[in-house]
XYZ file of C-alpha atoms in Angstrom:
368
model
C 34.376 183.229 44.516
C 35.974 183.147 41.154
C 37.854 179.835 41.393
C 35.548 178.580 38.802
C 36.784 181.511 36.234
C 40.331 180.918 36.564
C 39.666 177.393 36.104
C 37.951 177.472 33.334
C 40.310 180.095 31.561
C 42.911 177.997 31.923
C 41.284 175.150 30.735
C 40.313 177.457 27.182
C 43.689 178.301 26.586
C 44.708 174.815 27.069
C 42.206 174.273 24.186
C 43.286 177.329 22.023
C 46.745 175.450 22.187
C 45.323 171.945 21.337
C 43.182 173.394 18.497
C 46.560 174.801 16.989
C 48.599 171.693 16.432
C 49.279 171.227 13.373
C 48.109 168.157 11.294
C 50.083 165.193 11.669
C 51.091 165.714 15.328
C 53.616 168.337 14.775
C 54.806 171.028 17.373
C 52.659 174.256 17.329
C 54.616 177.771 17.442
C 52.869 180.135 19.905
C 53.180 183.901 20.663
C 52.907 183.246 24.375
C 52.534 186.939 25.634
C 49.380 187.278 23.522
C 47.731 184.355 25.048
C 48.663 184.728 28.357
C 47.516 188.374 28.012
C 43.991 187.507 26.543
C 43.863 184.899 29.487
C 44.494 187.345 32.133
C 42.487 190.456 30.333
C 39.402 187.330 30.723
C 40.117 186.365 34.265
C 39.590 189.938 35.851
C 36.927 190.882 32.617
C 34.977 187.792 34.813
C 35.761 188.978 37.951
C 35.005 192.610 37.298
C 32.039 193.005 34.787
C 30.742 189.037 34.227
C 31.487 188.951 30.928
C 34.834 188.033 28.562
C 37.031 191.169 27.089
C 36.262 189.294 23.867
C 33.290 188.235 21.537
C 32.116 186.594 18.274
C 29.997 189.671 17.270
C 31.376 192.419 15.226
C 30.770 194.751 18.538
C 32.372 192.579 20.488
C 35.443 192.510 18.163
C 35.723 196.188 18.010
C 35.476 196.108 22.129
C 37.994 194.031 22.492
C 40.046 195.774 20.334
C 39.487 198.971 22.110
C 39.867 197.238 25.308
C 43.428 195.833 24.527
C 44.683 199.030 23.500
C 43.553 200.724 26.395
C 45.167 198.196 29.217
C 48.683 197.809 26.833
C 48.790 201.742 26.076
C 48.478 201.737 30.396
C 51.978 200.343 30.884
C 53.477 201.795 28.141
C 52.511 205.521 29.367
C 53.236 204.543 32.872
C 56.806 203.830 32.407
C 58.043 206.293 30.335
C 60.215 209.453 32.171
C 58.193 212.543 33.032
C 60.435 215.727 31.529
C 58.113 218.170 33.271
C 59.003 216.478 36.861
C 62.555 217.494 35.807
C 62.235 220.986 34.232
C 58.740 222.268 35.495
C 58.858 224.861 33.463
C 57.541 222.955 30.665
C 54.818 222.298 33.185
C 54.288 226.321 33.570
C 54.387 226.961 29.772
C 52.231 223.792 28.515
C 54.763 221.826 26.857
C 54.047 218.197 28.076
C 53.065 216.090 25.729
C 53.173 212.927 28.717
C 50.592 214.557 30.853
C 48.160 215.512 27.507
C 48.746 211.471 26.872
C 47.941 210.375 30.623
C 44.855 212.700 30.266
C 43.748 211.411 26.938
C 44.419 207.750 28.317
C 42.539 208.036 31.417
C 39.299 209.312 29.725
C 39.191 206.226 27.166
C 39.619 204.352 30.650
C 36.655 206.129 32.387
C 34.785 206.206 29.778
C 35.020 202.038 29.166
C 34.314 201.516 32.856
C 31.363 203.634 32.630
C 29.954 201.598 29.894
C 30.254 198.434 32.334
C 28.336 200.525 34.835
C 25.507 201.685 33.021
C 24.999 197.738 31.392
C 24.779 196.536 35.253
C 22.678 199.321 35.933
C 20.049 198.652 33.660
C 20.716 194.730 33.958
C 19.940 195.188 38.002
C 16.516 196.535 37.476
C 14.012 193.662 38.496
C 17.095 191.268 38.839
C 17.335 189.328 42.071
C 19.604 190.285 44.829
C 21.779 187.077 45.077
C 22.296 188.117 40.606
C 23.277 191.394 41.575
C 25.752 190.830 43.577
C 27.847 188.186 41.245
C 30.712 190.553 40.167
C 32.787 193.343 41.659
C 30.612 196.209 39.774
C 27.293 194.678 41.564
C 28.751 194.308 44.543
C 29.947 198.045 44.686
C 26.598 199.474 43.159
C 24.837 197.643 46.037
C 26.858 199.791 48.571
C 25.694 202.834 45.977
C 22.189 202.011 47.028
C 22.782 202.079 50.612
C 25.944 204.886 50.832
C 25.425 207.114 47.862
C 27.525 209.742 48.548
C 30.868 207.702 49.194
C 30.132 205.160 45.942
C 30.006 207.179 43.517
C 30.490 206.023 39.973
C 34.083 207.333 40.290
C 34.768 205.741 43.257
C 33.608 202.182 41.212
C 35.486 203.275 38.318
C 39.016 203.674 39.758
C 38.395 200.201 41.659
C 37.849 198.933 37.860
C 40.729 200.833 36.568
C 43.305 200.159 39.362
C 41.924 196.097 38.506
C 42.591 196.020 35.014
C 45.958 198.207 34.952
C 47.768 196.589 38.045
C 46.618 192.851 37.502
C 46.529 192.022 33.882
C 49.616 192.895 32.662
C 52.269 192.571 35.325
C 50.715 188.806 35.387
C 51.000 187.735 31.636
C 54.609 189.220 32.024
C 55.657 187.046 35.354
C 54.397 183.920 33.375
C 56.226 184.654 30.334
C 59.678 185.014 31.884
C 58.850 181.872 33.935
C 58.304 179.810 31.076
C 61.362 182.151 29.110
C 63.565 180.470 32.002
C 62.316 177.157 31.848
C 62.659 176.663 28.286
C 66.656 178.227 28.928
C 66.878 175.125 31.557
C 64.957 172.281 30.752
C 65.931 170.030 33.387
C 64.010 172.769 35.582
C 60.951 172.291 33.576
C 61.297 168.393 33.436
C 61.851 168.479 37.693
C 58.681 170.729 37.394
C 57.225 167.731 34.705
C 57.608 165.095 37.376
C 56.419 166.901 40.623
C 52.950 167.739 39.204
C 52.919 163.850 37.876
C 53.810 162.435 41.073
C 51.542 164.616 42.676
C 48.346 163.745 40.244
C 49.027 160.713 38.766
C 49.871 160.394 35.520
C 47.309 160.951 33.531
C 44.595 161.424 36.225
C 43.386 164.687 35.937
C 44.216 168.148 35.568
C 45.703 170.547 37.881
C 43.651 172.088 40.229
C 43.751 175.372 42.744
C 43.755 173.148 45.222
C 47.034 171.081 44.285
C 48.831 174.511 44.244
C 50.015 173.845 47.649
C 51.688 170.551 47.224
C 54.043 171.795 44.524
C 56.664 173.375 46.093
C 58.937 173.514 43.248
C 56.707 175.276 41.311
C 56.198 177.787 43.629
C 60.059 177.857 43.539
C 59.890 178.677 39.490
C 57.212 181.812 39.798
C 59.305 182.856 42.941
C 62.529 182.765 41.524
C 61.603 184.926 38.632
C 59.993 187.254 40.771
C 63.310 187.814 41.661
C 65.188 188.132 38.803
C 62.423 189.889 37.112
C 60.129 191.668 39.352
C 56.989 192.690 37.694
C 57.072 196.208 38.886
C 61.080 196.529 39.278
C 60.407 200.422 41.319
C 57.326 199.074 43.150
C 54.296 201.487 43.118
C 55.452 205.049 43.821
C 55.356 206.486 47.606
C 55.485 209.720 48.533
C 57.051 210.876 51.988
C 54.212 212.441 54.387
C 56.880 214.092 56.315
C 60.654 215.154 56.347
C 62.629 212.345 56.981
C 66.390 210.497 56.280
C 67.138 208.059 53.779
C 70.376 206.445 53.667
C 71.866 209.242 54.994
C 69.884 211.722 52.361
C 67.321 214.680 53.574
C 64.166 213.751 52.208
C 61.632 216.827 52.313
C 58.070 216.565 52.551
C 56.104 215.726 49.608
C 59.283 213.640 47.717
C 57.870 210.958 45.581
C 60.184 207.688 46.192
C 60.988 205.048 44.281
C 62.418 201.586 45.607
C 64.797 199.973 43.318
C 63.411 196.676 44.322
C 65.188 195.288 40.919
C 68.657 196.268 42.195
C 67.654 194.327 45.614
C 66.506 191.334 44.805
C 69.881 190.830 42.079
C 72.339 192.177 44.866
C 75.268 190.039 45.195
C 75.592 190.915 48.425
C 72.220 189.490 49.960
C 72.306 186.595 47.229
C 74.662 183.678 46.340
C 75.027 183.630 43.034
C 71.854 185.920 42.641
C 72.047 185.149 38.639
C 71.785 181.269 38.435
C 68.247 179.644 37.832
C 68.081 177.660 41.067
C 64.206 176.883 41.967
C 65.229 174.889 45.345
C 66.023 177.822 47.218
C 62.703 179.564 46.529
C 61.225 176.603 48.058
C 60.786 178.068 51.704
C 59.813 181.774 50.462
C 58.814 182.962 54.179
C 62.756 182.793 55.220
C 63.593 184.423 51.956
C 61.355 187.122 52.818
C 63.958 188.451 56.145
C 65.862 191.321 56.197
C 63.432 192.560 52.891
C 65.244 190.734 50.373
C 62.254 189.032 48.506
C 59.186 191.640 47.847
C 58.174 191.505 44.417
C 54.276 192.486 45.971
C 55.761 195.245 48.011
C 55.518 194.995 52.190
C 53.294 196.120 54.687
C 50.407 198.254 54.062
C 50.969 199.463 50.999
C 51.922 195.997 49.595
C 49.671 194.405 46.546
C 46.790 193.380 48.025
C 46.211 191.042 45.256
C 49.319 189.169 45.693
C 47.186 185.863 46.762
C 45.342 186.132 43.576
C 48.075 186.327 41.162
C 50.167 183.514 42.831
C 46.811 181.687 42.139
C 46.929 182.553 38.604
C 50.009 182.099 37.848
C 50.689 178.751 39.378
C 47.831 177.191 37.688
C 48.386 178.564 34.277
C 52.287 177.771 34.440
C 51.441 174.275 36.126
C 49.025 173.014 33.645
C 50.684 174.363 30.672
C 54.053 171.897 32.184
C 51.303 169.164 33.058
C 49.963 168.988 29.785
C 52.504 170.049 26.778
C 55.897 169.170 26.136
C 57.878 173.022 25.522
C 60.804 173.397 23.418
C 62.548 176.740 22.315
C 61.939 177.754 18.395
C 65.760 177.520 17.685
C 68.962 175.914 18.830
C 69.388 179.484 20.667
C 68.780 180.603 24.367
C 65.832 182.206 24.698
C 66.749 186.286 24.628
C 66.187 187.358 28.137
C 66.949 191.135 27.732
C 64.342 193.183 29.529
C 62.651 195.964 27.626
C 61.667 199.462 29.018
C 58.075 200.007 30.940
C 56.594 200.246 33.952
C 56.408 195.947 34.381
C 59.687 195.554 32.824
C 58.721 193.416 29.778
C 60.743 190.937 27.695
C 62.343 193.234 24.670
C 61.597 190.366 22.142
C 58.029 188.825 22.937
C 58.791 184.825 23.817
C 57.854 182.681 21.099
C 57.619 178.766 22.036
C 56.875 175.631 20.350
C 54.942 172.946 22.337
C 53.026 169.740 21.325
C 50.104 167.818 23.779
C 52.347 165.094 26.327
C 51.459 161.487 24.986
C 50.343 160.399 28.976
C 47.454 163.729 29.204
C 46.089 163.116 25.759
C 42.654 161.514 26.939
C 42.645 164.604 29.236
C 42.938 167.111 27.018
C 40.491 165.639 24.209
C 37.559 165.825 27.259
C 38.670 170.002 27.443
């Protein structure tokens, strides 16, 4: 359904890079987190409510503002250590300043959902049915009208919160070590250069959902740094329903477990060379997938279930930024590719990249 909004996303920040070339041609320096970020926070903004995170008015400024704040203050409360898990007496006593922040968090979060709610609300009154049911709010508060007790506006404001905090930024993050490691090993990004040309044309037009599945070694790229950098490196925690044995260990009933997917997928015992940036592999990603090697989504029932949709994202954002601007690092120096701490495993040092437009998608772009 929202093809369209991706599409067009992409296409904006495509323009938001154009726009800031420099006069004279010369290569524009870009914070690339930010604008993948804003891209993303837009793309599920559309899907959720119908509207951008963002605005000219000074409303819509202070909005956005808020909104930001709310989805980057998400990750960074939801990957720091819990000291009353540890020593609950803290826990018994009052002294836990994490939980008072998760608390104080999730009411800014309820309360800017709620907002969204009441606008569709009053926007549904006298609006026709095939209007009403254009984003994921409308669609939820017609199952309201017909099953009021099950969808409640809480019910329709975790959907909206478990949207914004597990798609947005674990997304921006898997495109900004992609392009991080293509910028470390640009012969990658020039292979990647010359499939989406062969496959379009150069020059023809620009990428497309639909050409996603004829690029193969672009899948490879996102896949491969999946691996190496896993956008939730514990997965989503589980908790066992009953006493069981784990690697030999008594697990009781109740234990909340972690996987240590990160130490998985970079075992040098499952993986040749599990370090090198080798996209061809990651090619066939169903084989890779045996034995539980490759699961940056999860598995089973409790994988993502958005794991379509952010392979979607992420491989047309990545592939038109390579289809239509030639990337270079900002200095002679390797991009730094230490990890920093939080839940999604963020690059310590934000990546900062210089492009310019490609001489052959020029026409294309000035059409944006």
């Amino acid at each position: 359904m929202f093809a369209d909004s991706r599409r067009d996303e992409v296409r904006a920040l495509l323009q938001q890079l154009l726009r800031g070339k420099t006069s004279g041609g010369n290569t524009n320096v870009v914070d690339m987190k930010a604008a993948f970020l804003e891209m993303i926070l837009n793309i599920f903004m559309m899907m959720i409510a119908g509207e951008k995170y963002h605005g000219d008015s000074a409303e819509k400024l202070e909005e956005s503002r808020r909104f930001k704040e709310i989805v980057i203050e998400a990750f960074q409360v939801s990957g720091a250590t819990n000291i009353g898990d540890f020593v609950p007496l803290l826990k018994r006593i009052g002294v836990n300043k994490l939980e008072n922040k998760v608390k104080l968090l999730q009411e800014k979060r309820d309360k800017f959902i709620q907002e969204l709610i009441e606008e569709h609300k009053n926007r549904r009154k006298g609006s026709s049915l095939e209007q009403k049911n254009n984003t994921m709010i409308n669609v939820l508060l017609s199952l309201q009208d017909s099953e009021p007790d099950y969808y409640t506006d809480e019910v329709i404001r975790g959907m909206g919160v478990v949207m914004l905090t597990a798609g947005t930024d674990t997304t921006a993050s898997t495109m900004e070590w992609a392009l991080s490691f293509l910028l470390n090993n640009p012969k990658a990004l020039k292979k990647a250069q010359n499939e989406i040309d062969t496959h379009l044309g150069e020059s023809s037009r620009l990428l497309d959902d639909s050409d996603l599945a004829q690029l193969p070694y672009l899948h490879g790229i996102i896949n491969k740094t999946l691996r190496l950098c896993p956008a939730t490196p514990l997965l989503v925690p589980h908790e066992s329903s009953d006493e069981c044995v784990v690697g030999g260990f008594r697990v009781p009933r109740g234990t909340m477990l972690l996987v240590n997917l990160w130490a998985i997928q970079n075992d040098a015992k499952l993986w040749d060379r599990p370090n090198e940036f080798r996209p061809e592999r990651f090619i066939d990603i169903k084989g890779q997938r045996d034995g539980f090697r490759q699961m940056p989504f999860g598995y089973g029932r409790r994988g993502c279930p958005c794991e379509n949709l952010a392979m979607h994202v992420a491989g047309l954002a990545l592939g038109s930024l390579i289809q239509c601007f030639e990337w270079e690092r900002v200095s002679e120096e390797l991009v730094d590719m230490t990890g920093g701490p939080g839940l999604t495993m963020p690059k310590a040092i934000p990546l900062l990249a210089k492009c310019r437009p490609r001489q052959n998608i020029n026409k294309l772009l000035a059409h944006l």
